[in-house]
XYZ file of C-alpha atoms in Angstrom:
109
model
C 0.320 -5.955 -7.982
C 0.336 -8.401 -5.685
C 1.250 -7.780 -2.386
C 3.048 -10.546 -0.871
C 6.467 -11.181 -0.660
C 8.293 -8.144 -0.921
C 5.624 -5.807 0.704
C 5.103 -3.013 -1.167
C 8.284 -3.376 -3.637
C 5.959 -5.354 -5.835
C 3.729 -2.141 -6.798
C 6.245 -0.791 -9.242
C 5.406 -3.682 -11.726
C 2.570 -2.390 -12.694
C 5.173 0.697 -13.553
C 8.502 1.674 -12.785
C 7.914 4.970 -15.508
C 6.181 6.483 -12.179
C 6.350 6.722 -8.063
C 3.818 5.690 -6.106
C 2.758 7.162 -2.094
C 0.461 5.199 -0.553
C -1.428 6.152 2.882
C -2.925 2.319 4.267
C -6.537 1.950 6.076
C -6.546 2.572 9.827
C -5.063 -0.404 11.450
C -8.402 -0.956 12.916
C -9.541 -2.336 9.757
C -6.572 -4.104 8.625
C -7.175 -8.143 9.871
C -5.883 -8.435 13.737
C -2.248 -9.513 13.143
C -1.551 -6.366 11.866
C -2.545 -4.370 15.109
C -0.311 -7.074 16.418
C 2.209 -6.106 14.431
C 2.807 -3.372 16.062
C 1.860 -3.356 19.294
C 3.881 -5.603 20.492
C 6.814 -6.011 18.253
C 10.119 -3.630 18.100
C 9.653 -3.871 13.396
C 10.550 -0.154 12.285
C 7.693 0.659 10.042
C 10.005 0.078 7.032
C 11.088 -3.468 7.363
C 6.880 -4.169 7.726
C 6.530 -2.059 4.566
C 9.485 -3.484 2.731
C 8.662 -7.189 3.877
C 4.615 -7.631 4.741
C 2.064 -6.385 3.759
C 0.088 -4.454 6.133
C -3.151 -5.812 4.962
C -3.858 -5.460 1.269
C -3.554 -7.930 -0.627
C -4.046 -6.348 -4.844
C -2.860 -2.340 -5.914
C -4.430 -1.215 -8.585
C -3.847 1.783 -10.244
C -5.907 3.428 -12.188
C -6.863 6.927 -14.895
C -8.659 9.192 -12.466
C -12.007 9.035 -14.742
C -12.322 5.861 -13.959
C -12.034 5.403 -10.438
C -15.996 5.008 -9.955
C -16.321 2.721 -11.830
C -13.761 0.881 -11.230
C -14.776 1.118 -6.964
C -17.848 -0.318 -7.966
C -17.480 -2.964 -9.991
C -14.620 -4.497 -7.341
C -17.342 -3.362 -4.244
C -20.075 -5.429 -6.864
C -17.838 -8.537 -6.634
C -17.499 -8.407 -2.940
C -14.567 -7.268 -2.055
C -13.651 -3.801 0.066
C -11.631 -1.619 -1.932
C -10.179 1.693 -0.104
C -8.873 4.384 -1.978
C -4.813 4.387 -1.471
C -3.184 6.843 -2.416
C -1.341 8.413 -5.601
C 0.553 8.008 -8.600
C 3.981 10.656 -9.121
C 5.842 12.450 -10.993
C 8.713 10.441 -10.902
C 12.048 12.172 -9.630
C 14.700 9.470 -10.943
C 14.355 6.149 -8.787
C 10.893 5.102 -8.647
C 9.621 5.489 -5.349
C 7.049 3.422 -3.108
C 6.407 5.622 -0.713
C 3.693 3.977 2.719
C 2.380 5.873 5.185
C -0.366 5.974 8.524
C -0.695 6.793 11.865
C 2.897 4.717 13.297
C 5.190 5.374 10.695
C 6.367 6.353 6.494
C 8.419 4.583 4.045
C 10.499 5.345 1.682
C 11.204 1.995 -1.000
C 13.170 2.483 -3.398
C 12.691 0.316 -6.648
C-alpha cells in the first residue's frame, strides 16, 4: 500500500479481510519534517496518522516465511526497510492501529 493522501487509511487496500498493527520507526529515523510536526503543532496523533505518511512511503505485508528474503531484496535495491508490525485477525470492521512514542491512532476502514 502506498501511503499517500489519507495516510494509513491506505493500508487496507492490500486486504480489508484482516486488521493491521503498525509501530512507526522512531522520530529520529524519520524525515525531519515529522519531528517538526510533532514538536511544533497541536495536531493530534490520530489526525497525523490519518492525513500524513509519518515518514513511511510504502507498506508491504508478507508472510513470516518470506520476511528475510523480502527485507534482503529491499536492502539490495537501496531501500531502508523497517519491520513495522503485523497483521491481526479482523474483529468487525478492518482496523489499522498506528502508534509511536507520541501516541496511538485507531483508524477504521
